[in-house]
mmCIF file of C-alpha atoms in Angstrom:
data_model
loop_
_atom_site.group_PDB
_atom_site.id
_atom_site.type_symbol
_atom_site.label_atom_id
_atom_site.label_comp_id
_atom_site.label_asym_id
_atom_site.label_seq_id
_atom_site.Cartn_x
_atom_site.Cartn_y
_atom_site.Cartn_z
ATOM 1 C CA MET A 1 -15.534 9.331 -24.202
ATOM 2 C CA ASP A 2 -18.374 6.898 -23.736
ATOM 3 C CA THR A 3 -20.374 8.124 -20.752
ATOM 4 C CA HIS A 4 -21.875 4.695 -20.129
ATOM 5 C CA SER A 5 -18.508 3.065 -19.407
ATOM 6 C CA THR A 6 -17.861 1.574 -15.957
ATOM 7 C CA PRO A 7 -14.534 2.725 -14.322
ATOM 8 C CA HIS A 8 -12.191 -0.117 -13.602
ATOM 9 C CA PRO A 9 -9.568 0.259 -10.844
ATOM 10 C CA LEU A 10 -6.035 -0.155 -12.014
ATOM 11 C CA PRO A 11 -4.417 -3.076 -10.261
ATOM 12 C CA LEU A 12 -0.839 -1.807 -10.615
ATOM 13 C CA PRO A 13 0.579 1.460 -12.062
ATOM 14 C CA SER A 14 1.512 1.069 -15.697
ATOM 15 C CA ALA A 15 4.661 2.412 -17.232
ATOM 16 C CA GLU A 16 2.651 5.366 -18.557
ATOM 17 C CA LEU A 17 1.669 6.247 -15.026
ATOM 18 C CA ARG A 18 5.259 6.190 -13.818
ATOM 19 C CA ASP A 19 6.577 8.297 -16.694
ATOM 20 C CA ASP A 20 4.610 11.297 -15.278
ATOM 21 C CA ALA A 21 6.313 12.008 -11.984
ATOM 22 C CA GLY A 22 4.226 15.137 -11.399
ATOM 23 C CA MET A 23 0.584 15.149 -12.149
ATOM 24 C CA ALA A 24 -2.202 13.240 -13.769
ATOM 25 C CA ALA A 25 -5.269 14.911 -15.149
ATOM 26 C CA ALA A 26 -8.450 14.356 -13.258
ATOM 27 C CA PRO A 27 -11.989 14.898 -14.497
ATOM 28 C CA GLU A 28 -13.725 18.090 -13.317
ATOM 29 C CA PRO A 29 -16.268 17.518 -10.521
ATOM 30 C CA ALA A 30 -19.935 17.735 -11.535
ATOM 31 C CA ALA A 31 -21.477 21.030 -10.539
ATOM 32 C CA SER A 32 -23.895 20.832 -7.589
ATOM 33 C CA THR A 33 -27.483 21.917 -8.279
ATOM 34 C CA THR A 34 -28.150 22.410 -4.565
ATOM 35 C CA ALA A 35 -25.740 25.263 -3.828
ATOM 36 C CA PRO A 36 -26.742 27.648 -1.075
ATOM 37 C CA GLY A 37 -28.240 30.855 -2.437
ATOM 38 C CA ASP A 38 -25.296 32.958 -1.380
ATOM 39 C CA LEU A 39 -22.840 30.794 -3.362
ATOM 40 C CA GLN A 40 -24.912 30.611 -6.553
ATOM 41 C CA PRO A 41 -23.107 33.537 -8.278
ATOM 42 C CA VAL A 42 -19.784 31.745 -8.090
ATOM 43 C CA MET A 43 -20.882 28.216 -8.960
ATOM 44 C CA ASP A 44 -19.746 28.470 -12.589
ATOM 45 C CA ILE A 45 -16.222 29.715 -11.796
ATOM 46 C CA PRO A 46 -13.731 27.182 -13.210
ATOM 47 C CA VAL A 47 -11.288 25.554 -10.769
ATOM 48 C CA ARG A 48 -8.032 23.668 -11.410
ATOM 49 C CA MET A 49 -8.023 20.037 -10.165
ATOM 50 C CA ARG A 50 -4.954 17.874 -9.901
ATOM 51 C CA ALA A 51 -4.401 14.265 -8.812
ATOM 52 C CA ILE A 52 -0.856 13.727 -7.532
ATOM 53 C CA LEU A 53 0.447 10.186 -8.167
ATOM 54 C CA GLY A 54 3.456 10.683 -5.980
ATOM 55 C CA ARG A 55 6.602 12.791 -5.506
ATOM 56 C CA ALA A 56 10.276 12.134 -6.051
ATOM 57 C CA ARG A 57 13.430 13.917 -4.810
ATOM 58 C CA MET A 58 16.679 14.045 -6.689
ATOM 59 C CA ASP A 59 19.622 16.409 -6.982
ATOM 60 C CA LEU A 60 20.052 18.664 -10.001
ATOM 61 C CA ASN A 61 22.775 16.466 -11.487
ATOM 62 C CA GLN A 62 20.382 13.386 -11.572
ATOM 63 C CA LEU A 63 17.663 15.565 -13.059
ATOM 64 C CA LEU A 64 19.857 16.793 -15.856
ATOM 65 C CA ARG A 65 20.930 13.214 -16.750
ATOM 66 C CA LEU A 66 17.290 11.918 -17.120
ATOM 67 C CA LYS A 67 16.563 10.508 -20.548
ATOM 68 C CA ALA A 68 13.347 9.517 -22.270
ATOM 69 C CA GLY A 69 12.256 6.068 -21.138
ATOM 70 C CA GLU A 70 13.766 6.214 -17.726
ATOM 71 C CA VAL A 71 11.500 5.516 -14.766
ATOM 72 C CA VAL A 72 11.412 7.850 -11.844
ATOM 73 C CA GLU A 73 10.567 6.081 -8.592
ATOM 74 C CA LEU A 74 7.814 7.871 -6.571
ATOM 75 C CA ASP A 75 7.177 7.950 -2.892
ATOM 76 C CA ARG A 76 3.968 5.840 -3.240
ATOM 77 C CA ARG A 77 3.350 2.161 -3.554
ATOM 78 C CA ALA A 78 1.116 0.624 -6.131
ATOM 79 C CA GLY A 79 -2.525 0.704 -4.956
ATOM 80 C CA GLU A 80 -2.036 3.609 -2.541
ATOM 81 C CA PRO A 81 -4.495 6.478 -2.874
ATOM 82 C CA VAL A 82 -3.518 9.596 -4.830
ATOM 83 C CA ASP A 83 -3.844 13.120 -3.379
ATOM 84 C CA ILE A 84 -6.384 15.445 -4.981
ATOM 85 C CA PHE A 85 -5.975 19.153 -4.954
ATOM 86 C CA VAL A 86 -8.293 21.937 -6.093
ATOM 87 C CA ASN A 87 -6.676 25.317 -6.676
ATOM 88 C CA ASN A 88 -3.570 24.053 -4.858
ATOM 89 C CA ARG A 89 -5.658 23.012 -1.737
ATOM 90 C CA PHE A 90 -5.593 19.420 -0.590
ATOM 91 C CA ILE A 91 -9.278 18.270 -0.634
ATOM 92 C CA ALA A 92 -9.483 14.492 -1.114
ATOM 93 C CA ARG A 93 -7.831 11.108 -1.743
ATOM 94 C CA GLY A 94 -8.738 8.817 -4.529
ATOM 95 C CA GLU A 95 -8.034 5.739 -6.487
ATOM 96 C CA VAL A 96 -6.749 5.855 -10.112
ATOM 97 C CA VAL A 97 -9.154 4.184 -12.509
ATOM 98 C CA LEU A 98 -9.135 3.510 -16.255
ATOM 99 C CA ILE A 99 -12.147 4.644 -18.244
ATOM 100 C CA ASP A 100 -11.806 3.438 -21.801
ATOM 101 C CA ASN A 101 -8.347 4.863 -22.669
ATOM 102 C CA ASP A 102 -8.532 7.790 -20.205
ATOM 103 C CA LEU A 103 -7.360 7.978 -16.628
ATOM 104 C CA GLY A 104 -9.724 9.112 -13.955
ATOM 105 C CA VAL A 105 -9.897 9.199 -10.090
ATOM 106 C CA THR A 106 -12.601 7.704 -7.869
ATOM 107 C CA LEU A 107 -12.865 9.838 -4.714
ATOM 108 C CA THR A 108 -12.424 7.611 -1.737
ATOM 109 C CA GLU A 109 -12.006 10.228 1.051
ATOM 110 C CA ILE A 110 -12.989 13.842 1.302
ATOM 111 C CA VAL A 111 -10.585 15.670 3.654
ATOM 112 C CA ARG A 112 -12.165 18.107 6.107
ATOM 113 C CA GLN A 113 -10.761 21.628 5.816
ATOM 114 C CA ASP A 114 -10.698 23.624 9.101
ATOM 115 C CA ARG A 115 -10.893 27.324 8.377
#
């Protein structure tokens, strides 16, 4: 991937986006170099990041009849932010962008987590 490319927001979801009713890959966040001293030993532990385009509900009968090329309608409208999870914990919302031929997510809102 060209690291000098500028991300471009996607105006509308493409057919490729709608084919994946579950998840879209998101780039890993850059490691912070200003971690507090007590967190430094865990800063290199890998985490799993997911960007959820939307969700759909259907009964098992509908699921079993799905064929390649069919579109599954999601519960989100075009242009709505996607939910971003790290290790199954909701952490942010973002906008899907296209970087060359890869998908990415621009973080638009960090969600505060009360402990």
